[in-house]
Amino acid sequence: MSYRLGVDVGGTFTDLLLLDEGNGAFWRHKTPSTPHDSSVGILTGVEAICASAGIAPKDVEIFLHGTTVATNAVLEGKGARVGLIVTEGYRQIMQIARSFVPGGLAGWIVWPKPEPLAALEDTFEIKGRMNAQGEEFRPIDDDDIRAALEKVKAQGVEALTVSLMNAYLNGAHEKRVGDLAAEILPGIPISLSHEVLPEMQEYERTLTTVANAAVRPVVGRYVRNLRDKLRGAGMAGKLSLLRSDGGLMSSEKSEEHPVSLLMSGPAGGVTGALWVGKNAGIRNILTLDVGGTSTDVALVENLEARRVRTTEVGHLSVRASALDVKTVGAGGGSIAYVPELTRALRVGPQSAGAVPGPVAYGKGGTQPTVTDANVVLGYLPEALLGGSFKLDREGAKAAVQTIADALGIGLFEAARGIIDIVNENMFGALRMISVQQGYDPRDFALMGFGGAGPLHVNAVARLMGSWPAVSPVSPGVLCALGDATTRMRTETARSFSRLASQTSPADILALLDEMAKQTGGELEAEGLASDEIEIQFEIDVRYAGQAFEVPIEVKRADLDAQGLTGLTDRFDEEHRRLFTFNMDSEHEIVNLRAVAMGKALELPAGKLPEGDGDPSAARIRDHELWMDGRLQPAIIYDRARLRAGDRIAGPAIIVEMDSTTLVESDCLATVDAVGNILINPA
C-alpha cells in the first residue's frame, strides 16, 4: 500500500493527515505546535498518526508539508544578512524602491519606510552592462568583480544576491559573478536574479531575488533539520513542500528557491477546499481558515482558486505567484482587551498562540481570548480533540469577566461582544477578496475550516449572505489534507514587451514551446513521467501606457486557431469585469508564463451511510448556550455518528476530534452524501 502524509504547522496546533492512496482511507491527528523547533511537534505527530494507522514511518512514501518558516522569518525580521551585487550606477536601487505609500495623505507623514532587506553598506557595484536587447554593451572585469566580492565577504553577509541590469534577457554576466562568488564566499548561498525572476522591472526583480536570498539560510536549516530527523525516525520517502501558488516542490528545490514558500501555510487550506468542493459539487467557494493566531480567506470560482503575481508578507511585496489569500489577525488565540484611552473593546491582532495559549487551555494563559469567549458562551464544550484535551471553563469565565468589568456589562454580553468583533474582522477580510474584486459574495458558499472555522462560519455567512455555510469533512486538518492531495508544480516566465499589432502568434508560440520544454524538464528531473505532466500557459496583457497588467490563461491550440484577437478580446472582458471600463489604447503583451504540473491525485471522498433525516442516533447530550441575548437549550451531536441526509435544527453543536461546528438558531444543517455539513437559514 502507498501512503501520503500531509503536515501543516500552525501557530497553535500541528495538523497531520495520513492517506492510503489505495482505498482512500485516512487518519487525522492534531498535536500542539512547538514554536522553538517545529520539527519536534512534527515528529511527535508522525509517530502518533503512524501508530494509530498501524504502520511504521518507513511506510510513508510521500511527506507533504506546508510551512510558515519563510513567512515568519520576514515578519519577525529574522532573515539572513544579504550582500547585493549590482551594475555600476545602481547601488541605491533598494533604497529608491517604488513610490507607493499606503493609506491616505497622512501616510506621507506618518508611514515609516521599511528597511530594505539588503542594506546600502552591503551593496556593491561592478562594471559591465547588458543593453535592452540582451547584448553585451560593456564587458565585465574579473578583477573588479573579485574586489567587490572581497568587500562583501568582509561585511560578514550570510547570503548573496546578484542582480544586474537587463539580466533577464541575458544572464551571462550574473553567471560569471556567481562562479567567482562560489570561490570567494564558499558555503554562502547565492541567488541570481535571472534564475529567480527572469522578468523586466529592475526593482521588482532585485527585491524578489534579495528576499529569496534573505530566507535561504533560514529555510535551508529548517528543511535539512526536518529531513534529517525524519530519516532518523525511519522515514525514507520523498519530502515535498507546498508552494505559495498551491503546488508542490521538492525539499531540495525549496532550499534554492524559498521565495516560493512565503504563503506556503495558507495555500494548503485553499487546495483542501478545492478537493472538498469537487467532491461536494460546490464550485464557487469563499474560504474561511480560522486558526489559533490568524484567519486566512480566499476566493474559488468554478473550482479555480484566484492567483496573483505578487506575494505580500507584511510590508514586503515580491514578484512570485501565490494564491490570492488575505490574512487578518483574528483567531482562536486572539486576545481581547479594553484600552484605557477609548474604553472600547478590541480583539487581536495580538495572540496567545500555542504558548501560553488561551486561559481555557490551562497552560498558563491569563489574558481573555476568542477561545475563552466561545467556552463561556457554551459554543465550545469542555473537551477538545476527542476528549483528550480538557478545557478550563471556570478559568475562561474569570478571564472574560475582566472584560465585562471594564465595560460595565454582564459576562455573557462581554463574551458575545468578543465573538461579534472577531466575526466582523473576518467579514472585512472576506469583502476584500470578493466585493472589492468585483464578485458578489451571494454567489458563493462559505467554507469554514481550521480549528475554529466551523465555530464562526454560520455567523459570518449571515453577515456575507453566502450560503450554504459549509463545515467540511475533517475541517481542523483540512490544510494538511490540502498538502496531501495537491500536485507538483513549477513555472517560468519571460518578459516579451511588444504591442500586439507588432507581433505574431508564431513569435509567442515559439517562446511558449521553449518554456514548456524547460518547465516540463524540471518536473521530469524530480522523477515525474512525461505523460503525467500538464502544461498551462499565461500571458500578461495591458493597455499600452498602463503600469499594471492582467494575467490571461491561454491554450496553445486557441492561440494557434484564433490568433491574438482571441487573447485581446478576453483581456478586454476581464479588464471590464475588474475595473468597469475598457480603453481605446493598443494592447501590449508584457510577460509570457509556462506552468508545468504533475498528475492530480484522483481521490474520491468516502460516502456516508444513508439516514432518514433524524440525527438522534448521533445525539450526545442536552446542552445550554447563550445566543440572541439569552440562554437557550441546545443539543450536542457526535459528527462521527451522523448519516447522509440527517437534518439538525439550530441551536446545536456538532463535535469531532479536530473541530467543533456551531449551528445558530433559525438555521438548519444538512449532512450531504460525503459528510459535509451544509448550513442554511431555516
XYZ file of C-alpha atoms in Angstrom:
682
model
C 0.000 0.000 0.000
C 1.089 3.574 -0.710
C 0.746 6.231 1.990
C 0.912 10.039 1.732
C 1.277 12.184 4.856
C 0.225 15.834 4.837
C 1.527 18.041 7.658
C 0.556 21.662 8.330
C 2.274 23.572 11.130
C 0.129 26.341 12.602
C 0.774 28.853 15.343
C -1.117 26.760 17.910
C -1.518 23.220 16.542
C 0.321 20.992 14.072
C -2.186 19.118 11.894
C -1.477 15.752 10.261
C -3.475 13.691 7.788
C -2.324 10.250 6.640
C -3.800 8.979 3.396
C -3.916 5.466 1.965
C -3.830 6.077 -1.798
C -5.089 2.570 -2.486
C -8.501 2.765 -0.819
C -8.845 6.444 0.208
C -8.825 5.652 3.949
C -7.341 8.395 6.092
C -6.262 9.086 9.655
C -6.008 12.522 11.273
C -4.160 13.903 14.257
C -3.553 17.258 15.956
C -0.685 17.945 18.316
C 0.414 21.223 19.971
C 2.971 23.119 17.888
C 6.487 23.622 19.234
C 7.493 27.160 18.172
C 11.090 26.755 19.392
C 11.601 23.888 16.907
C 8.683 22.897 14.656
C 10.280 19.538 13.836
C 9.716 18.374 17.435
C 5.940 18.756 17.135
C 6.005 17.239 13.642
C 7.872 14.117 14.792
C 5.535 13.713 17.777
C 2.587 13.839 15.393
C 4.199 11.495 12.849
C 4.799 8.827 15.473
C 1.251 9.174 16.852
C -0.554 9.051 13.499
C 1.528 6.153 12.182
C 0.795 4.213 15.378
C -2.961 4.830 15.015
C -2.825 3.576 11.405
C -0.768 0.525 12.379
C 2.152 1.384 10.115
C 5.765 2.458 10.589
C 7.149 5.826 9.389
C 9.141 3.926 6.734
C 5.833 3.008 5.054
C 5.123 6.665 4.201
C 6.201 7.179 0.590
C 5.479 10.906 0.275
C 5.693 13.522 3.047
C 3.965 16.788 2.058
C 4.408 19.863 4.203
C 3.031 23.396 4.375
C 5.266 25.705 6.405
C 5.365 29.298 7.642
C 9.132 29.301 8.265
C 9.859 31.694 5.390
C 6.854 33.880 6.285
C 7.874 34.192 9.916
C 11.486 34.980 9.001
C 10.234 38.002 7.030
C 7.608 39.132 9.541
C 9.964 38.858 12.506
C 12.942 40.382 10.688
C 14.996 37.232 11.217
C 16.144 36.772 7.630
C 19.820 36.453 6.796
C 22.124 39.423 6.238
C 22.217 39.782 2.441
C 25.020 41.120 0.294
C 23.985 42.619 -3.052
C 25.997 42.975 -6.270
C 24.523 45.453 -8.793
C 25.512 47.191 -12.025
C 27.590 50.352 -11.712
C 25.301 53.316 -11.014
C 22.522 51.277 -9.378
C 23.752 50.954 -5.795
C 20.650 52.677 -4.355
C 18.099 50.509 -6.157
C 16.715 49.028 -2.920
C 16.528 52.438 -1.233
C 14.776 54.199 -4.141
C 12.217 51.377 -4.392
C 8.704 52.272 -5.585
C 6.942 55.485 -4.536
C 3.932 53.743 -3.015
C 2.743 54.786 0.439
C -0.256 53.004 2.000
C -3.147 54.977 3.418
C -4.321 58.491 2.665
C -2.455 61.765 2.548
C -1.346 61.391 6.161
C 0.626 58.324 5.100
C 3.296 60.610 3.651
C 3.824 61.996 7.136
C 3.375 59.039 9.469
C 4.361 55.975 7.413
C 7.886 54.805 8.246
C 9.583 53.396 5.165
C 10.587 49.756 5.778
C 14.272 48.957 6.000
C 15.452 47.236 2.782
C 16.333 43.552 3.109
C 19.775 44.352 1.664
C 21.429 47.312 3.420
C 23.234 50.027 1.471
C 26.526 49.238 3.227
C 26.214 45.631 1.978
C 25.558 46.694 -1.640
C 28.451 46.943 -4.110
C 28.703 47.899 -7.789
C 30.596 46.191 -10.614
C 31.457 47.384 -14.106
C 29.931 45.899 -17.255
C 26.437 46.029 -18.672
C 23.922 44.360 -20.979
C 21.768 46.575 -23.205
C 17.967 46.437 -23.538
C 18.252 43.743 -26.213
C 20.353 41.446 -24.023
C 23.600 42.156 -25.890
C 26.864 42.950 -24.101
C 27.207 46.747 -24.085
C 30.206 46.929 -21.741
C 32.272 43.875 -20.706
C 32.716 42.784 -17.098
C 36.116 42.584 -15.445
C 37.054 39.618 -13.232
C 39.427 41.659 -11.069
C 36.704 44.257 -10.484
C 34.212 41.511 -9.537
C 36.713 39.858 -7.183
C 37.352 43.194 -5.441
C 33.612 43.724 -4.916
C 33.154 40.190 -3.602
C 36.028 40.620 -1.146
C 34.255 43.697 0.229
C 31.030 41.683 0.548
C 32.943 38.958 2.381
C 34.396 41.495 4.808
C 30.851 42.605 5.698
C 30.071 39.166 7.118
C 26.999 38.526 4.974
C 25.110 35.212 5.245
C 23.663 35.197 1.703
C 24.445 36.870 -1.626
C 22.215 38.334 -4.352
C 23.439 39.216 -7.846
C 21.062 41.472 -9.807
C 22.476 43.200 -12.885
C 20.811 45.446 -15.449
C 18.853 43.598 -18.173
C 19.994 40.216 -16.835
C 16.507 38.854 -17.511
C 17.432 38.922 -21.226
C 20.961 37.560 -20.841
C 22.291 36.131 -17.580
C 25.889 35.568 -18.727
C 27.341 38.354 -16.546
C 25.420 37.162 -13.474
C 26.614 33.598 -14.021
C 30.233 34.751 -14.056
C 29.745 36.697 -10.815
C 28.101 33.606 -9.317
C 31.055 31.404 -10.324
C 33.572 33.777 -8.735
C 31.387 34.172 -5.628
C 31.368 30.398 -5.144
C 35.188 30.559 -4.916
C 35.468 33.643 -2.691
C 32.400 33.011 -0.479
C 32.302 29.217 -0.034
C 29.237 27.985 1.833
C 27.291 31.218 1.230
C 24.029 30.639 -0.728
C 23.989 32.664 -3.977
C 20.791 33.860 -5.699
C 20.998 35.103 -9.306
C 18.137 37.335 -10.463
C 17.852 35.816 -13.959
C 17.236 32.427 -12.358
C 14.852 33.601 -9.626
C 12.779 36.049 -11.726
C 13.643 36.429 -15.425
C 11.302 39.409 -15.909
C 11.777 43.118 -16.608
C 11.447 45.864 -13.965
C 14.761 46.082 -12.176
C 13.459 46.884 -8.702
C 10.909 44.044 -8.577
C 13.482 41.568 -9.918
C 16.100 42.730 -7.403
C 13.689 42.793 -4.449
C 12.385 39.293 -5.189
C 15.908 37.897 -5.503
C 17.045 39.635 -2.307
C 14.015 38.211 -0.468
C 14.920 34.774 -1.798
C 18.467 35.200 -0.503
C 17.295 36.522 2.880
C 15.250 33.420 3.706
C 17.528 30.818 2.077
C 19.714 30.135 5.148
C 16.672 30.020 7.472
C 14.618 27.735 5.223
C 17.685 25.646 4.358
C 18.459 24.951 8.021
C 14.813 24.109 8.726
C 14.431 21.763 5.749
C 17.720 19.954 6.354
C 16.957 19.575 10.077
C 13.474 18.214 9.342
C 14.760 15.873 6.643
C 17.487 14.517 8.941
C 15.053 13.939 11.806
C 12.528 12.212 9.547
C 15.286 9.998 8.165
C 16.352 9.291 11.737
C 12.805 8.190 12.522
C 12.969 5.736 9.622
C 11.047 7.706 7.004
C 12.772 7.207 3.664
C 10.034 8.653 1.447
C 10.078 11.797 -0.652
C 9.792 15.152 1.169
C 7.944 17.933 -0.694
C 6.888 21.413 0.426
C 3.807 23.381 -0.554
C 4.433 26.448 -2.714
C 2.582 29.750 -2.321
C 0.650 29.004 -5.528
C -0.786 25.741 -4.185
C 1.618 23.381 -5.976
C 4.412 21.239 -4.579
C 8.173 21.495 -4.860
C 10.857 19.094 -3.671
C 12.622 19.911 -0.414
C 15.890 20.274 -2.338
C 14.340 22.815 -4.729
C 12.822 24.703 -1.784
C 16.308 25.257 -0.353
C 17.301 27.069 -3.561
C 14.018 28.918 -4.232
C 12.375 29.597 -0.840
C 10.725 32.838 -2.030
C 8.084 30.490 -3.479
C 7.209 29.378 0.086
C 6.233 32.749 1.553
C 2.498 31.843 1.523
C 3.001 28.093 1.860
C 0.968 27.768 5.067
C -2.318 29.383 3.912
C -2.145 27.699 0.482
C -2.841 24.268 1.999
C -6.316 25.271 3.148
C -7.293 26.521 -0.302
C -6.123 23.318 -2.022
C -8.025 21.312 0.601
C -11.161 23.377 -0.065
C -10.815 22.625 -3.794
C -10.818 18.886 -3.048
C -13.902 19.230 -0.821
C -15.727 21.416 -3.355
C -15.031 18.967 -6.185
C -16.440 16.037 -4.196
C -19.406 18.002 -2.830
C -20.423 19.591 -6.130
C -19.795 23.148 -4.871
C -17.926 25.170 -7.500
C -17.898 28.730 -6.060
C -16.388 28.977 -2.587
C -15.191 31.631 -0.171
C -12.754 30.005 2.258
C -12.540 30.912 5.952
C -9.486 29.281 7.535
C -9.527 30.192 11.227
C -6.537 29.054 13.244
C -5.204 29.944 16.640
C -3.416 33.112 15.537
C -4.946 34.346 12.291
C -7.694 33.898 9.716
C -6.913 33.323 6.032
C -9.550 33.916 3.365
C -9.556 33.187 -0.379
C -11.928 33.000 -3.329
C -12.515 29.964 -5.537
C -14.523 30.466 -8.737
C -15.626 27.474 -10.801
C -13.198 25.296 -8.787
C -10.265 27.534 -9.742
C -8.528 29.440 -6.957
C -7.597 33.029 -7.800
C -3.856 33.504 -8.182
C -1.899 36.726 -8.052
C 1.539 37.610 -9.403
C 2.711 39.176 -6.158
C 3.202 37.630 -2.745
C 2.684 40.053 0.139
C 4.034 39.422 3.622
C 3.884 42.415 5.936
C 5.433 45.362 4.060
C 7.230 43.021 1.652
C 5.690 42.561 -1.805
C 7.651 40.268 -4.109
C 7.034 39.082 -7.666
C 6.156 35.430 -7.087
C 2.956 33.564 -7.951
C 0.662 32.897 -4.993
C -2.914 32.031 -4.253
C -4.856 35.237 -3.560
C -5.082 34.795 0.212
C -5.746 37.646 2.643
C -4.821 37.284 6.308
C -6.146 39.102 9.378
C -5.045 38.799 12.988
C -8.228 37.074 14.133
C -8.052 33.561 15.521
C -8.960 31.435 18.483
C -5.991 32.800 20.429
C -6.654 36.489 19.608
C -6.544 38.497 22.837
C -9.459 40.716 23.875
C -8.697 43.944 25.748
C -10.164 47.333 26.631
C -7.714 50.248 26.073
C -7.661 52.870 28.832
C -7.927 55.716 26.339
C -11.014 54.668 24.351
C -12.704 52.212 26.758
C -13.869 50.325 23.639
C -13.488 46.568 23.265
C -10.712 45.404 20.924
C -9.841 41.869 19.758
C -6.419 40.986 18.266
C -4.185 41.061 16.392
C -2.093 40.028 19.404
C -2.428 36.291 20.053
C -1.803 33.961 22.959
C -0.501 31.455 20.390
C 0.499 27.947 21.384
C 2.343 29.127 24.489
C 0.791 30.070 26.868
C -2.419 29.808 24.805
C -5.990 30.700 25.869
C -6.819 30.577 29.566
C -9.163 27.643 28.899
C -6.207 25.513 27.766
C -4.754 25.587 31.281
C -1.188 26.187 30.096
C -0.565 29.397 31.991
C -2.506 31.860 29.834
C -4.036 34.774 31.753
C -5.498 37.078 29.079
C -9.020 36.522 27.688
C -9.139 35.219 24.109
C -11.722 34.348 21.452
C -11.490 30.694 22.511
C -12.279 31.665 26.104
C -15.333 33.634 24.912
C -16.547 30.594 22.939
C -16.144 28.441 26.059
C -18.054 30.926 28.235
C -20.953 31.123 25.758
C -21.178 27.336 25.590
C -20.164 27.137 21.929
C -17.127 25.036 22.854
C -17.896 22.070 25.142
C -15.480 21.247 27.927
C -13.210 18.930 25.910
C -11.361 19.083 22.571
C -9.502 16.541 20.403
C -11.970 13.760 21.104
C -11.941 14.334 24.869
C -8.153 14.184 25.260
C -7.823 17.951 25.720
C -9.832 19.268 28.712
C -10.895 22.907 28.864
C -10.943 25.076 31.983
C -14.371 26.738 31.805
C -14.093 28.459 35.167
C -10.723 29.946 34.218
C -12.215 31.203 30.940
C -15.106 32.807 32.825
C -12.732 34.589 35.206
C -10.678 35.925 32.270
C -13.705 37.186 30.291
C -15.124 38.703 33.481
C -12.244 41.199 33.428
C -13.585 42.482 30.085
C -17.139 42.581 31.447
C -15.977 44.595 34.474
C -14.029 47.033 32.316
C -17.071 47.639 30.115
C -19.640 47.563 32.912
C -21.720 44.793 31.292
C -22.604 41.167 32.013
C -20.317 38.175 31.472
C -22.258 36.714 28.547
C -22.682 40.097 26.852
C -18.915 40.657 27.068
C -18.171 37.198 25.664
C -20.623 37.669 22.802
C -19.110 41.097 22.120
C -15.703 39.445 21.655
C -17.211 36.958 19.195
C -19.101 39.663 17.271
C -15.943 41.751 16.843
C -13.812 38.852 15.632
C -16.598 37.874 13.200
C -16.627 41.433 11.834
C -12.854 41.261 11.346
C -13.316 38.076 9.301
C -16.168 39.726 7.389
C -13.883 42.629 6.459
C -11.213 40.267 5.105
C -13.798 38.368 3.039
C -15.079 41.615 1.496
C -11.520 42.370 0.345
C -11.349 39.208 -1.761
C -14.947 39.305 -3.012
C -16.752 42.672 -3.186
C -13.560 44.687 -3.736
C -12.542 42.305 -6.559
C -15.877 42.640 -8.373
C -17.530 39.460 -7.033
C -20.952 39.184 -5.368
C -20.491 37.082 -2.189
C -24.095 35.868 -2.505
C -22.945 33.764 -5.470
C -20.572 31.789 -3.250
C -20.752 29.224 -0.472
C -18.672 29.989 2.643
C -16.469 27.113 3.795
C -15.129 27.326 7.346
C -12.205 25.179 8.424
C -9.160 25.207 10.643
C -9.639 24.504 14.327
C -12.085 27.397 14.828
C -13.550 27.957 11.337
C -16.720 25.845 11.824
C -17.424 27.725 15.074
C -17.677 31.028 13.196
C -18.770 30.062 9.669
C -22.522 30.241 10.370
C -22.356 33.768 11.829
C -20.008 35.066 9.120
C -22.156 33.521 6.360
C -25.076 35.515 7.777
C -23.017 38.717 7.514
C -21.880 37.887 3.964
C -25.124 36.470 2.621
C -23.031 33.498 1.437
C -24.988 30.252 1.731
C -24.630 27.446 2.441
C -22.153 27.769 5.279
C -20.056 24.616 4.888
C -18.269 22.660 7.595
C -16.212 20.184 5.516
C -15.105 16.708 6.487
C -12.153 16.926 8.908
C -12.178 20.739 8.991
C -9.485 21.011 11.636
C -6.912 19.267 9.444
C -8.118 20.465 6.024
C -4.823 22.310 5.424
C -2.984 19.016 5.933
C -5.479 17.350 3.574
C -4.704 20.041 1.010
C -0.984 19.367 1.421
C -1.600 15.637 0.928
C -3.813 15.906 -2.168
C -2.114 18.628 -4.237
C 0.367 18.072 -7.078
C 3.872 19.073 -8.159
C 4.100 22.456 -9.852
C 6.781 24.707 -11.296
C 6.736 27.724 -13.574
C 8.937 30.056 -15.549
C 8.316 33.480 -17.081
C 9.819 35.623 -19.835
C 9.357 39.302 -20.477
C 8.065 39.988 -24.014
C 7.033 43.659 -24.034
C 5.618 44.146 -27.525
C 2.438 45.690 -28.910
C 0.002 43.069 -30.159
C -0.067 44.814 -33.525
C 3.687 44.382 -33.866
C 3.958 40.681 -33.113
C 2.519 37.407 -34.368
C 1.156 34.239 -32.753
C 4.152 32.354 -34.168
C 6.598 34.540 -32.200
C 4.707 33.850 -28.980
C 4.174 30.139 -29.635
C 7.885 29.599 -30.279
C 8.743 31.072 -26.860
C 5.925 29.205 -25.096
C 7.139 25.900 -26.543
C 10.669 26.631 -25.329
C 9.383 27.484 -21.833
C 7.157 24.378 -21.780
C 10.193 22.221 -22.513
C 12.108 23.895 -19.667
C 9.384 23.539 -17.007
C 8.470 20.018 -18.094
C 12.129 19.067 -17.887
C 12.319 20.357 -14.312
C 9.464 18.065 -13.234
C 10.945 15.127 -15.119
C 14.159 15.731 -13.156
C 12.024 15.420 -9.994
C 11.052 11.912 -11.090
C 7.737 12.537 -12.877
C 6.982 10.725 -16.142
C 6.496 12.978 -19.177
C 2.956 11.659 -19.795
C 1.960 12.726 -16.258
C 2.933 16.374 -16.806
C 0.358 19.001 -17.813
C 1.491 22.352 -19.224
C -0.547 25.555 -18.937
C 0.262 28.993 -20.306
C -0.455 32.532 -19.099
C 0.086 35.816 -20.907
C 0.180 39.164 -19.087
C -1.606 41.838 -21.145
C -2.197 45.552 -20.571
C -3.235 48.638 -22.477
C -0.200 50.481 -23.827
C 0.806 53.096 -21.273
C -0.627 51.278 -18.244
C 1.688 50.424 -15.358
C -0.001 47.124 -14.475
C -1.087 44.056 -16.384
C -3.775 41.360 -16.168
C -2.783 37.668 -16.487
C -4.865 35.719 -19.025
C -4.723 31.920 -19.164
C -4.427 30.658 -22.732
C -4.379 27.316 -24.511
C -1.829 26.728 -27.227
C -4.479 25.427 -29.636
C -6.680 28.511 -29.106
C -3.766 30.870 -29.738
C -2.925 28.932 -32.893
C -6.531 28.966 -34.149
C -7.780 32.397 -33.025
C -4.573 34.381 -33.167
C -4.050 37.364 -30.880
C -7.627 38.640 -31.342
C -8.999 35.961 -29.047
C -6.403 36.903 -26.415
C -7.076 40.654 -26.548
C -10.868 40.101 -26.513
C -10.546 38.030 -23.334
C -8.338 40.716 -21.792
C -10.967 43.396 -22.587
C -13.656 41.248 -20.952
C -11.574 40.702 -17.784
C -10.493 44.357 -17.628
C -14.138 45.456 -17.759
C -15.068 42.997 -15.002
C -12.253 44.206 -12.764
C -12.427 47.962 -13.417
C -15.860 48.525 -15.123
C -14.328 50.158 -18.253
C -12.115 49.498 -21.252
C -9.727 51.773 -23.157
C -9.167 52.504 -26.842
C -5.396 52.136 -26.466
C -3.435 49.384 -28.173
C -2.857 46.102 -26.355
C 0.628 45.323 -25.092
C 1.837 41.792 -24.383
C 4.093 42.088 -21.353
C 5.088 38.666 -19.989
C 4.735 35.030 -21.017
C 4.481 32.266 -18.439
C 4.554 28.463 -18.625
C 3.309 26.350 -15.723
C 4.073 22.623 -15.509
C 2.009 20.460 -13.151
C 2.186 16.826 -12.182
C -0.730 14.431 -12.271
C -3.566 15.300 -9.887
C -4.386 12.741 -7.202
C -7.811 11.320 -8.074
C -9.088 10.668 -4.577
C -12.878 10.366 -4.247
C -14.475 11.182 -0.901
C -15.974 8.269 1.005
C -19.776 8.051 1.037
C -21.709 8.079 4.315
C -24.450 5.553 5.064
C -27.895 6.895 4.136
C -30.006 8.182 7.009
C -33.667 9.059 7.319
C -33.116 12.685 8.258
C -33.311 12.058 12.012
C -29.956 12.788 13.754
C -30.990 11.399 17.144
C -28.602 8.423 16.814
C -25.711 10.932 16.947
C -27.082 12.817 19.966
C -24.637 13.003 22.873
C -26.485 15.134 25.415
C -28.593 18.212 26.013
C -26.748 21.484 26.410
C -27.282 25.158 27.155
C -25.680 28.092 25.341
C -26.007 31.873 25.098
C -27.370 33.164 21.786
C -29.623 36.021 20.648
C -29.278 37.708 24.031
C -30.422 34.773 26.181
C -29.568 31.290 27.372
C -31.117 28.685 25.087
C -31.416 24.901 25.125
C -29.287 23.146 22.530
C -28.127 19.631 21.652
C -24.590 18.314 21.225
C -24.082 15.765 18.422
C -21.213 13.428 17.568
C -20.256 14.057 13.938
C -18.840 10.546 13.527
C -22.332 9.076 14.052
C -24.189 11.350 11.633
C -25.541 9.873 8.376
C -26.166 11.337 4.937
C -29.381 13.324 4.847
C -29.534 13.997 8.613
C -31.040 17.411 9.408
C -30.072 19.348 12.543
C -32.020 22.397 13.674
C -30.109 25.138 15.488
C -29.004 25.980 18.028
C -26.810 22.892 18.072
C -23.178 21.884 18.452
C -21.541 19.126 16.418
C -18.270 17.845 17.878
C -15.472 15.780 16.376
C -11.802 15.086 17.039
C -10.335 18.127 15.288
C -13.028 20.830 15.365
C -16.441 21.941 16.590
C -19.304 23.156 14.368
C -21.854 25.667 15.686
C -25.334 25.780 14.129
C -27.045 29.034 15.123
C -30.711 29.459 15.966
C -33.039 29.900 12.962
C -30.631 27.819 10.860
C -30.774 24.252 9.624
C -27.787 21.960 8.998
C -27.946 19.097 6.497
C -25.351 16.345 6.098
C -24.511 15.684 2.436
C -23.595 12.347 0.847
C -19.878 12.626 1.646
C -20.189 14.003 5.174
C -20.012 17.790 4.732
C -22.347 19.826 6.920
C -24.306 22.409 4.899
C -25.938 25.154 6.990
C -28.722 27.328 5.564
C -31.275 29.741 7.054
C -34.240 27.733 8.312
